[in-house]
Structure formats: C-alpha cells, structure tokens
Coordinates of C-alpha atoms in Angstrom, one line a residue:
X67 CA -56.0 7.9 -63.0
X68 CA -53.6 5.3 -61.6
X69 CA -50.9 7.7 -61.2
X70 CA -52.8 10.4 -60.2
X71 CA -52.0 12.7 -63.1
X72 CA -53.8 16.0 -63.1
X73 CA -51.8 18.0 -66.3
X74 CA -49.8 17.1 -69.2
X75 CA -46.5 18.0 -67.4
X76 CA -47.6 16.1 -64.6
X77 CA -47.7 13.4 -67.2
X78 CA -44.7 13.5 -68.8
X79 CA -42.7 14.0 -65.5
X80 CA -44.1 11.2 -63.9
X81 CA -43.2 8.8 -67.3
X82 CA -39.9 9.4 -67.5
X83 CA -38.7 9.1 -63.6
X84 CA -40.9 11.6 -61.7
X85 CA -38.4 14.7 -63.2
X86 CA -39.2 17.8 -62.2
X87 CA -37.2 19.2 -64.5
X88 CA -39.0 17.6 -67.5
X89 CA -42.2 19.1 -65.7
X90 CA -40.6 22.1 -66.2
X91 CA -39.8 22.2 -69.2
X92 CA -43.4 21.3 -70.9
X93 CA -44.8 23.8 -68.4
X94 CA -43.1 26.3 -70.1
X95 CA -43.3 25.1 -73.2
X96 CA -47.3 24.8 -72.7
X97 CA -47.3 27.9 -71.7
X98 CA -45.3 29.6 -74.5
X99 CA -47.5 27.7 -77.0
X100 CA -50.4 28.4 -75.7
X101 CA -50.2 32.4 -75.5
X102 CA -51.2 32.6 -78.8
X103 CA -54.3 30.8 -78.7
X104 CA -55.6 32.6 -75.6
X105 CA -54.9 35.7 -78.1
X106 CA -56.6 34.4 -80.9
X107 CA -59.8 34.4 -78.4
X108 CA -59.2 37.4 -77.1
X109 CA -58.1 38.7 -80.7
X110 CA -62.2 36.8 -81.7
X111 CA -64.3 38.7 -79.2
X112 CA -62.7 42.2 -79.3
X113 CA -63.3 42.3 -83.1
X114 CA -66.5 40.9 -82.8
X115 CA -68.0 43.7 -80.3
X116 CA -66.3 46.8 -82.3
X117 CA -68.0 45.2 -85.6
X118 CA -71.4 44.7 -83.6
X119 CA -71.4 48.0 -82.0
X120 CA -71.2 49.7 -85.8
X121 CA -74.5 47.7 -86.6
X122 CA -76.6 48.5 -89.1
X123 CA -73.4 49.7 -90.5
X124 CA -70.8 46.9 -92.3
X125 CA -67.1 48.3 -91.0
X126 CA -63.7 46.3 -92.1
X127 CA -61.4 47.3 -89.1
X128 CA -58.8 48.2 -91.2
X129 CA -55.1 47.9 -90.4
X130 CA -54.3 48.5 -86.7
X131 CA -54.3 51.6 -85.0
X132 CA -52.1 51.7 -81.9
X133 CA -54.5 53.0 -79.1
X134 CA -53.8 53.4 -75.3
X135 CA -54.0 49.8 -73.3
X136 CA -56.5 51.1 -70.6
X137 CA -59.1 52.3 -73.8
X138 CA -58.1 48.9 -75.4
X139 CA -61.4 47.1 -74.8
X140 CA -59.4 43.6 -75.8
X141 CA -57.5 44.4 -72.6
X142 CA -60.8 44.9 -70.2
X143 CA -62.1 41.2 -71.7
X144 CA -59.1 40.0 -70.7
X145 CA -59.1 40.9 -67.2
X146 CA -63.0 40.3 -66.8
X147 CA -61.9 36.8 -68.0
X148 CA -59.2 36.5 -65.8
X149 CA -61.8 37.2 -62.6
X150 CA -64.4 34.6 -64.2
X151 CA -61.2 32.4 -64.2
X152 CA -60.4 32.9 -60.8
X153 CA -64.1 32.6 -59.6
X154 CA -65.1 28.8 -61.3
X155 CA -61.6 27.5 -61.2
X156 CA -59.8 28.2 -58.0
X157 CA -62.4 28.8 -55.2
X158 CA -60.7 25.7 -53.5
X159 CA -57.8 23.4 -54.1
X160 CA -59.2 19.7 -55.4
X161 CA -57.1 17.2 -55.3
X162 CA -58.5 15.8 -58.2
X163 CA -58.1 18.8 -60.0
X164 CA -61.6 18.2 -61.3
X165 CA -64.5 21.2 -61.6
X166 CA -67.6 19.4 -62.8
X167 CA -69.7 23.1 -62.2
X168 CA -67.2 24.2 -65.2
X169 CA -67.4 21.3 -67.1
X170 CA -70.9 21.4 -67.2
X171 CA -70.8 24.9 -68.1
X172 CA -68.4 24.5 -70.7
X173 CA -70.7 21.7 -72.3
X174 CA -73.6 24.1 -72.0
X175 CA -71.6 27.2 -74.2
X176 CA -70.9 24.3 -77.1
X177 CA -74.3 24.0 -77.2
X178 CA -74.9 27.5 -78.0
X179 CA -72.0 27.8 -79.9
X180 CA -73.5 24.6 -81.9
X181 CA -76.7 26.3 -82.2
X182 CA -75.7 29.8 -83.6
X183 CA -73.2 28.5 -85.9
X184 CA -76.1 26.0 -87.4
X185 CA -78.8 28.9 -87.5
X186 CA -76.2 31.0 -89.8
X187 CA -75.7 27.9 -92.1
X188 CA -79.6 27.0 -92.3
X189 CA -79.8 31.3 -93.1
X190 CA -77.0 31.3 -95.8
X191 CA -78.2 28.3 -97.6
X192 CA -81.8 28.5 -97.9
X193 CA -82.4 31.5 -97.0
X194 CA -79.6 33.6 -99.2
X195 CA -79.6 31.4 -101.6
X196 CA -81.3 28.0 -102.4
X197 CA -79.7 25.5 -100.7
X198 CA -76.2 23.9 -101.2
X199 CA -76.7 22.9 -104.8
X200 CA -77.6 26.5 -105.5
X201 CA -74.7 27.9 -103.9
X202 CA -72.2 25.2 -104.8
X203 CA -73.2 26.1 -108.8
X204 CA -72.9 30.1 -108.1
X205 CA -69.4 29.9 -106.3
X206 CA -68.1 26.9 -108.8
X207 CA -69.0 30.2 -111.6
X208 CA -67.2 32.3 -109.7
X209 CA -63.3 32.5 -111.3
X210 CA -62.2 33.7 -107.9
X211 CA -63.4 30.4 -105.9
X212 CA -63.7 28.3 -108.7
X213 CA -59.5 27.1 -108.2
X214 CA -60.5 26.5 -104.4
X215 CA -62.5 23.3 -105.1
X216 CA -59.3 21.4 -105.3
X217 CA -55.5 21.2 -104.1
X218 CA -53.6 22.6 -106.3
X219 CA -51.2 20.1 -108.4
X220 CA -48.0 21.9 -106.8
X221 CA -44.8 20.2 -105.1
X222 CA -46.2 20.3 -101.8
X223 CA -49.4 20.6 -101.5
X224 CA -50.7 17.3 -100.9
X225 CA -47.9 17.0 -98.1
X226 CA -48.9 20.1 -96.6
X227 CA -52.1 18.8 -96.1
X228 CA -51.6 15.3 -95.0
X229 CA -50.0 17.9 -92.2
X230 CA -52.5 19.9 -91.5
X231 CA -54.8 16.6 -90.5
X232 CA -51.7 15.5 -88.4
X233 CA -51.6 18.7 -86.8
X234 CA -55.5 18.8 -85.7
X235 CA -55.1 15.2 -85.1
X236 CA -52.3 16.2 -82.3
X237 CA -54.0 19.4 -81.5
X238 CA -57.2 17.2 -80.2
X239 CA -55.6 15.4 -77.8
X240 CA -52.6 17.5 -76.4
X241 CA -54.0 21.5 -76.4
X242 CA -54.2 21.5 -72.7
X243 CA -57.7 22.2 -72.4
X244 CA -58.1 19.3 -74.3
X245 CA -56.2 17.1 -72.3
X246 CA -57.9 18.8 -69.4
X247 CA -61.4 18.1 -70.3
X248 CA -60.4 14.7 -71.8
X249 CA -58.0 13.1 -68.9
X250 CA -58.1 15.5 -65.9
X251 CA -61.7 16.3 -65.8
X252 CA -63.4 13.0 -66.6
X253 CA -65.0 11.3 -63.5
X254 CA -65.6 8.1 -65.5
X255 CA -63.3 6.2 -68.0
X256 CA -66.9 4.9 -69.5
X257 CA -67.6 8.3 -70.6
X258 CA -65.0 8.3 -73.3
X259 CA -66.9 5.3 -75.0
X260 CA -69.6 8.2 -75.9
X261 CA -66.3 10.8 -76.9
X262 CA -65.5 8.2 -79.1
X263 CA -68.5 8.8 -81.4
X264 CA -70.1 12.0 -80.1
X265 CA -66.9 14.5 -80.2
X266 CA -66.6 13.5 -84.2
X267 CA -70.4 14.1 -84.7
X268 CA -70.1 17.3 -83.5
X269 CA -67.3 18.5 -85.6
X270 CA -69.2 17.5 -88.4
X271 CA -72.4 18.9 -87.5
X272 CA -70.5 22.3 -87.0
X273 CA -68.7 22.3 -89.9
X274 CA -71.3 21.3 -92.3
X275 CA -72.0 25.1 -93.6
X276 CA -68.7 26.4 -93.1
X277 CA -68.0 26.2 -97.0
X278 CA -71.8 27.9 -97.8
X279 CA -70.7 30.4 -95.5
X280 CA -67.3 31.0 -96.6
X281 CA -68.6 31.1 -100.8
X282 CA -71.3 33.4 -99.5
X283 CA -69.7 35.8 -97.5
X284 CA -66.8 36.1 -100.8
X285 CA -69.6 36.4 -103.0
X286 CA -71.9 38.7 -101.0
X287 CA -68.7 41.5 -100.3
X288 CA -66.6 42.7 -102.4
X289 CA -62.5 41.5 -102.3
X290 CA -61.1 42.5 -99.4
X291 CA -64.1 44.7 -98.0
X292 CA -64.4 42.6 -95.0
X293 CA -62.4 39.9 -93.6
X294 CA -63.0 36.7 -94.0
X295 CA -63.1 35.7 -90.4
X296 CA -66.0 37.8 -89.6
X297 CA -68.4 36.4 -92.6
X298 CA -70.4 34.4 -89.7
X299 CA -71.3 37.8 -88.1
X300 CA -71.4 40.0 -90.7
X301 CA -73.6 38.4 -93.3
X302 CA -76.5 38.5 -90.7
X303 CA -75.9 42.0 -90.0
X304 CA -75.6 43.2 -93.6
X305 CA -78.8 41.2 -94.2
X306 CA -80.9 43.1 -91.6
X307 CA -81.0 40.6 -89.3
X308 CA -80.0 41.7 -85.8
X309 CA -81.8 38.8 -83.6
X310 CA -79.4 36.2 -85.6
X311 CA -76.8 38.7 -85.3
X312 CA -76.8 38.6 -81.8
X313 CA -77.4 35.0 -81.3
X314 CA -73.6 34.7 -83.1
X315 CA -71.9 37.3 -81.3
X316 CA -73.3 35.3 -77.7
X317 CA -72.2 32.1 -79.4
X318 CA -69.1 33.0 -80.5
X319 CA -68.1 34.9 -77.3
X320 CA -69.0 31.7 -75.3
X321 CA -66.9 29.3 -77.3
X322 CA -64.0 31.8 -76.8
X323 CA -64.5 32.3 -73.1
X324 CA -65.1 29.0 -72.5
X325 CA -61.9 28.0 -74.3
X326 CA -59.6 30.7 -72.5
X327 CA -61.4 29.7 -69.2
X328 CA -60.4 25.7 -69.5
X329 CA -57.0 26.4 -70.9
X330 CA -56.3 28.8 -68.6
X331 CA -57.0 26.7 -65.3
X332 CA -54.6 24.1 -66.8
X333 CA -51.9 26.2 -67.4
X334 CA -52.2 27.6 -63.7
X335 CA -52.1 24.3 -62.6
X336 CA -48.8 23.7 -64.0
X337 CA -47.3 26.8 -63.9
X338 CA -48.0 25.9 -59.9
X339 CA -47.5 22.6 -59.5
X340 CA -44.7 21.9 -61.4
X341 CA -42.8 25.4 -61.8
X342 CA -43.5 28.0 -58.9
X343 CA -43.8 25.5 -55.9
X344 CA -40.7 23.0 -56.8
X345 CA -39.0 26.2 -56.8
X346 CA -39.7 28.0 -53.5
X347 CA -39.8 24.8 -51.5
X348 CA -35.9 24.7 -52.4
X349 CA -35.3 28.1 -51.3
X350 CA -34.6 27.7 -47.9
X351 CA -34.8 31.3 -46.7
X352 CA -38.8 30.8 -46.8
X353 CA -38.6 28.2 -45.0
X354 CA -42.3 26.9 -46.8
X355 CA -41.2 23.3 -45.4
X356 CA -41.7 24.0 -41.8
X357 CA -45.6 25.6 -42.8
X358 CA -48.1 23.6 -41.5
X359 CA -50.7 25.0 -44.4
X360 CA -49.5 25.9 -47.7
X361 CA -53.1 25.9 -49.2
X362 CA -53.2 30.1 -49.5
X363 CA -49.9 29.8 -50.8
X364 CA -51.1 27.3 -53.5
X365 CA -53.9 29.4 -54.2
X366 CA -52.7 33.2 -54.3
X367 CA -50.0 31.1 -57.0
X368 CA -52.6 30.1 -59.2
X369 CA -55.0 33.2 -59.2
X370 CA -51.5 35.0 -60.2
X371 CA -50.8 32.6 -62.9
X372 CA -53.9 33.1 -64.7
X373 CA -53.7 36.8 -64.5
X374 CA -50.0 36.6 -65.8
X375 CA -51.0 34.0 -68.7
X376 CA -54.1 35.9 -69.9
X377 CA -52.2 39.3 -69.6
X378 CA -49.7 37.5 -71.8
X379 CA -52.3 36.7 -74.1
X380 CA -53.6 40.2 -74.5
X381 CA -49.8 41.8 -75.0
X382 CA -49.3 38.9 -77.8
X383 CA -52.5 40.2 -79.3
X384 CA -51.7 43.1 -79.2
X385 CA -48.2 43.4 -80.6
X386 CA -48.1 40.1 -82.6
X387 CA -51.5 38.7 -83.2
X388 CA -52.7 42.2 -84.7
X389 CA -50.7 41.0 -88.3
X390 CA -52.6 37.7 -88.4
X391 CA -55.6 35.8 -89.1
X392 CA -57.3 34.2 -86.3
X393 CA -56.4 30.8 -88.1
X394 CA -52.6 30.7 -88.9
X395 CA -52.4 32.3 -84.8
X396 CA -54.3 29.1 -84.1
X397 CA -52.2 26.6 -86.0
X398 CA -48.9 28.1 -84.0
X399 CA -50.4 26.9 -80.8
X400 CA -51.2 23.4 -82.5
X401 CA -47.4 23.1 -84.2
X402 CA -46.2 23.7 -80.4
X403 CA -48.7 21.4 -78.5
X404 CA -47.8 18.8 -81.2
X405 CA -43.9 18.6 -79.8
X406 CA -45.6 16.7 -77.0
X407 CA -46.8 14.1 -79.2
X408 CA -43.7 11.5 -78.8
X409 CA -42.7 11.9 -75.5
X410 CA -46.2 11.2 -74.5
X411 CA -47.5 8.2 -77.4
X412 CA -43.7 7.0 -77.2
X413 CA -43.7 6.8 -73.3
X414 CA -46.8 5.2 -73.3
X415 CA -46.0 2.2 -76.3
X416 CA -42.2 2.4 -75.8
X417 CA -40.2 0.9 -72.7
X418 CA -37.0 2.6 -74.0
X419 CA -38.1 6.2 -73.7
X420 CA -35.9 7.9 -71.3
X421 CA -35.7 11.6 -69.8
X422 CA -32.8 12.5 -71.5
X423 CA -34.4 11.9 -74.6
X424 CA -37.5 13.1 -73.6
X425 CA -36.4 16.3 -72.4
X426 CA -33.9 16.4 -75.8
X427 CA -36.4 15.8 -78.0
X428 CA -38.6 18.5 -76.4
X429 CA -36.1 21.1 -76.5
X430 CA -35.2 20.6 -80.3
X431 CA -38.7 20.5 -81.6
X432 CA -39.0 23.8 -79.4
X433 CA -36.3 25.4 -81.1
X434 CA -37.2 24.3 -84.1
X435 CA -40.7 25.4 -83.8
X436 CA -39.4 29.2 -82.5
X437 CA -37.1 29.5 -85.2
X438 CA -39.7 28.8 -88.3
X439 CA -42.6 30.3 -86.6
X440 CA -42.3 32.9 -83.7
X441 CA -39.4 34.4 -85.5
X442 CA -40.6 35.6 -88.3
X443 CA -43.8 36.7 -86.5
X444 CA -41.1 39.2 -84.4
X445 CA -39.7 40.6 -88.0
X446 CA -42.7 41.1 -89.2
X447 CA -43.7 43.2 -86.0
X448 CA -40.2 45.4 -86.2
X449 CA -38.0 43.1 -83.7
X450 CA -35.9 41.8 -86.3
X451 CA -34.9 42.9 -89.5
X452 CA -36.6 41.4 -92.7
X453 CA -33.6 40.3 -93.9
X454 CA -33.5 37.5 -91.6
X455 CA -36.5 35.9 -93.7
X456 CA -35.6 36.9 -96.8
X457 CA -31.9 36.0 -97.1
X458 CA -31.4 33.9 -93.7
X459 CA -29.6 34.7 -90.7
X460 CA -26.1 36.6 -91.6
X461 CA -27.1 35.8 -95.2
X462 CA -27.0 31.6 -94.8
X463 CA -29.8 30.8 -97.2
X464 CA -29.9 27.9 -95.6
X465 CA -31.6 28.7 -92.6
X466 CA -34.4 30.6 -94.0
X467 CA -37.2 30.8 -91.4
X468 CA -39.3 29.1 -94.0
X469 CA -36.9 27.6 -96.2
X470 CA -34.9 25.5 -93.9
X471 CA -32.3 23.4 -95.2
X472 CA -33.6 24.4 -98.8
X473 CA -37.1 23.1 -98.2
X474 CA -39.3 25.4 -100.4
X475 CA -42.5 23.9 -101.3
X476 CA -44.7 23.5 -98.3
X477 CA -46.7 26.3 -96.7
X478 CA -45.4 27.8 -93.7
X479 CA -46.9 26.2 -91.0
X480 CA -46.6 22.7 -92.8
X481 CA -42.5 23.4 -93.1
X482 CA -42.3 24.4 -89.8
X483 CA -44.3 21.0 -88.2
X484 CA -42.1 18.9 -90.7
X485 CA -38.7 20.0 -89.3
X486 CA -39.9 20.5 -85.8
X487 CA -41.8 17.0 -85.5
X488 CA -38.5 15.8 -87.5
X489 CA -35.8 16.8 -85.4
X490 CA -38.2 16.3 -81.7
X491 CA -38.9 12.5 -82.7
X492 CA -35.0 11.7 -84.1
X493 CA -33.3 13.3 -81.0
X494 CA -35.8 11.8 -78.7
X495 CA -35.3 8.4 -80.5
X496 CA -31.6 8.8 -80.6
X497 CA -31.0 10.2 -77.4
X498 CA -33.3 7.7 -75.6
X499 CA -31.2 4.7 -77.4
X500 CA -27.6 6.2 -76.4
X501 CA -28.7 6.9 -72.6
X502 CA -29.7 4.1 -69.6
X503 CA -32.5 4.5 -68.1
X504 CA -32.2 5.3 -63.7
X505 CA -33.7 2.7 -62.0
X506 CA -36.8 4.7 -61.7
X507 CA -37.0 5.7 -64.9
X508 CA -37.0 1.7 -65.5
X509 CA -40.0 0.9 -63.1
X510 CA -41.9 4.3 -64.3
X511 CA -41.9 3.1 -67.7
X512 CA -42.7 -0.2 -66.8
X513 CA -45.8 0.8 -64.8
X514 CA -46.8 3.4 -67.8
X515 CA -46.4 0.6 -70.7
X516 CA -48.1 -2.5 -69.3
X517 CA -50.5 -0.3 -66.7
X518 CA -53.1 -2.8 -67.3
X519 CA -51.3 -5.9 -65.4
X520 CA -50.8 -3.2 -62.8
X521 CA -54.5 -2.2 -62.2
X522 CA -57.3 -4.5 -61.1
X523 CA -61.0 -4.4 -61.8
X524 CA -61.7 -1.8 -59.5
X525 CA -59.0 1.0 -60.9
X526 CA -57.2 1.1 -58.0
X527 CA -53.2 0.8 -57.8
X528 CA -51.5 -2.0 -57.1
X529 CA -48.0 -1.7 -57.1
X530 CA -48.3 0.9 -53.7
X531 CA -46.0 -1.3 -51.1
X532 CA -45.8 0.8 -48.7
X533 CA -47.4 1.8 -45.5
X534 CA -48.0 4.9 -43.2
X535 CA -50.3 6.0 -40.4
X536 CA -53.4 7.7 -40.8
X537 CA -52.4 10.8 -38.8
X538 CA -49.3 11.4 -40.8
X539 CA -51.7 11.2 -44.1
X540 CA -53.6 13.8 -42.6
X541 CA -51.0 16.6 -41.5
X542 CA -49.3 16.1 -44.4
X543 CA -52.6 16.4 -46.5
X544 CA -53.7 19.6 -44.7
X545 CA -50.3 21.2 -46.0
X546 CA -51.9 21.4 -49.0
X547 CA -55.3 21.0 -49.4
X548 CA -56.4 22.7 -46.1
X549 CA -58.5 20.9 -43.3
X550 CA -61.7 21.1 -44.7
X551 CA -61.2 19.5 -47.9
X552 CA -58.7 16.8 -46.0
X553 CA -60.9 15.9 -43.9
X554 CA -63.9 15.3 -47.1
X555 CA -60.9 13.2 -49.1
X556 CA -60.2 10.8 -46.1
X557 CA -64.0 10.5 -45.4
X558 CA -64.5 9.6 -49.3
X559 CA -61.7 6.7 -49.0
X560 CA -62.9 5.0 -45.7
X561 CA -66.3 4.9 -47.3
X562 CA -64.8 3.2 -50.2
X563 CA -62.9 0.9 -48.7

C-alpha cells in the first residue's frame, strides 16, 4: 500500500528499480500462465450445460468433435463473460484499482458455491449411502479404489507430493486473482487477520466430501462411463434429483465466472499498465504525451485486453484444453504463477535481489516451465511430432519433455515444478550475486526489506522528499484518471490530512 502497488507486475517492477521491462516480462508471463486457467472455466461451464441439457438422461461427452466456433456454445460464454467483465470491472478508472461492488459479489458466489458443493456431500453420504463410515468400508472393498488410500511406495511419489502442496501453497498467494483479491482489493490490512483463519476454514469445509463424492460417483458408474470431473453434477441427476441438480450447475457456474471475472480484470490491468501504455507513450508519432486526457485511452485498452485474454482462453480450450482434465489444465497455470515465487518472497527478505537476476531467473523458470509442460501439450494436439516426447528433441534422451536430465520418477507436473523452480531460484540467486545493484535498485530494495522503519502508524509514506503544487497534481492526474474522479481523489486527501 506504501508503494502504491495495484498488480503483481507492478510489484515486481517497482522491487527491483521501477523496470518496466521486468513489468513486462511477468505481464506476459501472467498472461501466458494464466490462459489455461480461464480455459479450464470456460472448459467447466460449457460441459456442465451440454450435460444438464441431456437431463434425465446421463451422457459422457465422449472424445471431441470439432464443431464450427460461432455454434460452439463455450465460445458465446466466453464473450457473455467478457461483457460482464467489462461492465463490473472497467466502468471507470480507480486509482486504487479497487472494485468493492465485485468483491462483494465475488464473496457472495463462494457462498453459493460453498452451499451446493456441501448439499451434494450431505446427499452422497447420508443420503446414498450411510454416512462416511458406510462409504469409507464400501470403497476400501472396492479393488479398484482400494490402492488409492495411500501413496504408493514408488521412487517419487512422496516427492511428487511434497510438490503438489508447494504448488497450491504458491498458487494461493501468486494466481493473480489471488493477489488481486488478497493485496490489490483489500481496503484494510486488518482484514487479513480474519483471512488468516477464515480462508483455511473454508477450504476445509469445501473439501470435506470431496473423497465421498469421488468413491461414490466411481462406484455408482461404471469405468469410464462418465468422467470423473462431472460426478458432483451427475450423481444428482442420475439420482432423480433435478432441484439439487440445478443448485450445482448455479454453483459451479458462479465459482467459474467469478474466477474468470477477477483474474481477468488483473490481467487487463497489466497487460495496460505495464505493457500497452509504456509502449505507445514511446512512440512519438502518437504524440499521447502532449494529450491532456488519456482516460478513454486507458479504458478502450483494457475493455480490449479482456476480450483478447478471454478469447485466448476459449481458442486454448478449444485446441488444447479439449485433451485434458480440468485438473492437470489447472496445475499448468499454478507451475507458471509459481516462477513468481522468488523474485517476489526473495525481494521482499533479501537486499541482494537485483533486476538482472530477477528478470534471469524469470526467464529460465519460463522456459523451463514451456519446455516440460506446454510442449508436450502442442504434440499431443498435432503441432509437434510425438517423437519429441518419446525420444527427445533430435533424439537427445536427455531432454525428454518429462524426463529431463534423466529425471524419471516424478509425475509430470511434479518434474516440471522441480526443474523450473530449480533453474528460476539458482539463476536468480546466481545472477543477482554476480551483478551490482543501480542506485535505485539499492534504495528500492531497501524501502521493500525494512518497509516497516519506513511507514508510521498511520500507513502513510515517509521517505516522499519531494514537493509540487497542487495544480500540477491535478492536470497531471486528469491525464489519467479524468476530471471527475481527480477531482473525488484530491477531495479524499485534503479531508485526510
């Protein structure tokens, strides 16, 4: 709040020396890792209607059919989505970046997401069957579910999930609508005394019946006669029971809408702030410097960004995110959000951090995470041969996509956090201990380390030396922001002080 930061890029940027190229760089990176998670929603609610539409009738969608975009009804949701978007999240510029109408909202859909989820749990284990005991005995019987009680005694497997927690660990705090609702939109660092206790309550409370669920859809259907991600809807439906039905086809859309909505605003403001507008106010044929009022520039940029970014999300459904489940798309968004994880928590305990090996480290654990993840995505979807997987690129079995450097036994998402997270923390380490920090890089980190002997009671900055008049504030505010709102910020700050 001291340093005004409104995204993760902003963050980032403003640690290691204000670089806009480092802002860069994580917008795009956010971006790129964050296509498939808008996917996987859109991927969530487009199955979730063509299943509910079949009702009283239990339909596995099969393998994918290719059908025309404009009768794609994934492709509708996501422009429906992309207008809601536009409506809650960029009616006006803030320069707070805050939206407490959608917060509120988006507290009010995890509600009923809560609710629906818990009414399908109560359903499945007392009504079904006869409560968790019951259920627990039946699957335990079961020779199909009876080896997924425990981790398997493998090379691996314990590792693999030590990095799974580490990966919903990082995914928590750095998924940009995470960072968004946790840094950008809170209005009162008191709040997060409640997050501390009520955000891990809630995760248990909504995944108290996901195991009764998961053993009773296996159990109800037969192998492979309806995927596994759909059990929450479809056990209701096969059970005659519409009204329940329908309560977690509202719940479920909400959570995903929700989720696209948030994530989708902070992308936009990146993709603006620290991509599209650095950019054109360099190019000096638009001559945007000389503009007195930039605010329907700043606007039109964002309401284009989240169009572009959810129209990405719908072509990554629908030529990659077809072949997967709507976990493993899931955990590729987390293994890219996580590369964020030491320039952030290292530039906030660690003076030495500089941008060069910020932005090294970035790049490698980018690369990295392409390479073992995307890539063989793209084979498996026709881009690149199979033998790239299989035998390595031009037959180096070294560089298996999922057998790097002759690393075999962890699961594929597990291999490719290991060597991404390795090679992002040793180059950014490395990098940042070879290179001198600029001067401002110095005083950034400085202010970023010890920010408590910088910041009185009150929250307000103190290492601000300089001065300027009043009138200048304002012109230079109404660039941006637009008169009306300029005139409501200076207003706020006379009353304050």
């Amino acid at each position: 709040k001291v340093h005004r930061i409104t995204s993760i890029a902003d963050f980032i940027a403003s640690r290691y020396g204000k670089s806009t190229t480092l802002g860069s760089t994580v917008t795009i990176i956010a971006v790129l890792g964050t296509i498939p998670y808008i996917s996987l929603q859109l991927k969530a609610i487009s199955t979730s209607f063509l299943i509910l539409k079949e009702y009283p009738l239990i339909s596995n969608l099969g393998p994918f059919t290719a059908i025309p975009v404009f009768k794609d009804k994934a492709f509708y949701i996501a422009l429906i989505l992309a207008i809601f978007t536009i409506l809650f999240g960029t009616r006006n510029l803030e320069a707070t970046e805050r939206h407490e109408g959608l917060v509120a909202a988006i507290a009010f859909e995890s509600l009923i997401k809560l609710i629906a989820f818990l009414a399908v749990g109560v359903f499945v284990t007392y009504g079904i069957y006869e409560g968790f005991g019951d259920i627990f005995a039946r699957a335990k019987a079961d020779p199909e579910l009876q080896t997924l009680f425990t981790i398997q005694p493998t090379i691996g497997s314990y590792a693999s999930w030590g990095i799974h927690i580490f990966l919903s660990m990082m995914a928590v705090i750095f998924l940009p609508r995470q960072f968004q609702v946790t840094v950008v939109e809170n209005v009162n660092e008191d709040h997060l005394n409640k997050a501390i206790w009520l955000f891990p309550l809630y995760l248990l409370a909504i995944n108290i019946f996901v195991l009764p669920i998961a053993f009773g859809g296996v159990m109800r259907f037969a192998q492979g006669a309806v995927d596994a991600d759909t059990f929450v809807l479809t056990i209701p439906m096969i059970e005659q029971k519409p009204a329940l039905a329908m309560l977690v086809f509202i719940g479920g859309m909400s959570a995903a809408t929700g989720m696209v909505i948030v994530a989708t605003i902070a992308l936009a403001t990146m993709i603006c702030n620290d991509l599209v507008m650095p950019v054109l106010l360099r190019l000096p044929f638009l001559r945007l410097a000389q503009r007195s009022d930039l605010s329907s520039i700043l606007l039109s940029i964002r309401r284009g960004s989240i169009i572009l970014v959810l129209l990405s999300g719908y072509a990554y459904f629908r030529f990659i995110g077809k072949y997967y489940t709507l976990v493993s798309i899931g955990l590729i968004s987390f293994a890219a959000v996580a590369q964020f994880a030491p320039a952030i928590l290292g530039g906030i305990f660690w003076k030495r951090g500089t941008k060069a090996g910020a932005l090294s480290g970035l790049l490698a654990g980018f690369i990295v995470w392409g390479y073992t993840l995307v890539l063989p995505s793209l084979v498996q979807t026709g881009f690149f041969p199979q033998s790239v997987v299989d035998e390595g690129p031009f037959g180096i079995a070294l560089l298996k996509p999922f057998q790097l450097f002759g690393l075999k036994d962890f699961d594929q998402v597990a291999h490719a956090v290991f060597w991404s997270m390795f090679f992002n923390v040793f180059v950014y380490m490395g990098v940042s201990l070879y290179t001198r920090p600029t001067a401002i890089e110095h005083t950034q980190a400085t202010l970023f380390v010890d920010v408590y002997k910088y910041v009185d009671e009150t929250g307000t900055s103190t290492f601000w030396r300089g001065t300027a008049r009043v009138t200048d504030l304002q012109t230079l505010l109404e660039r941006f922001l637009g008169k009306e709102r300029t005139r409501e910020a200076l207003e706020a700050y006379a009353r304050r002080h």
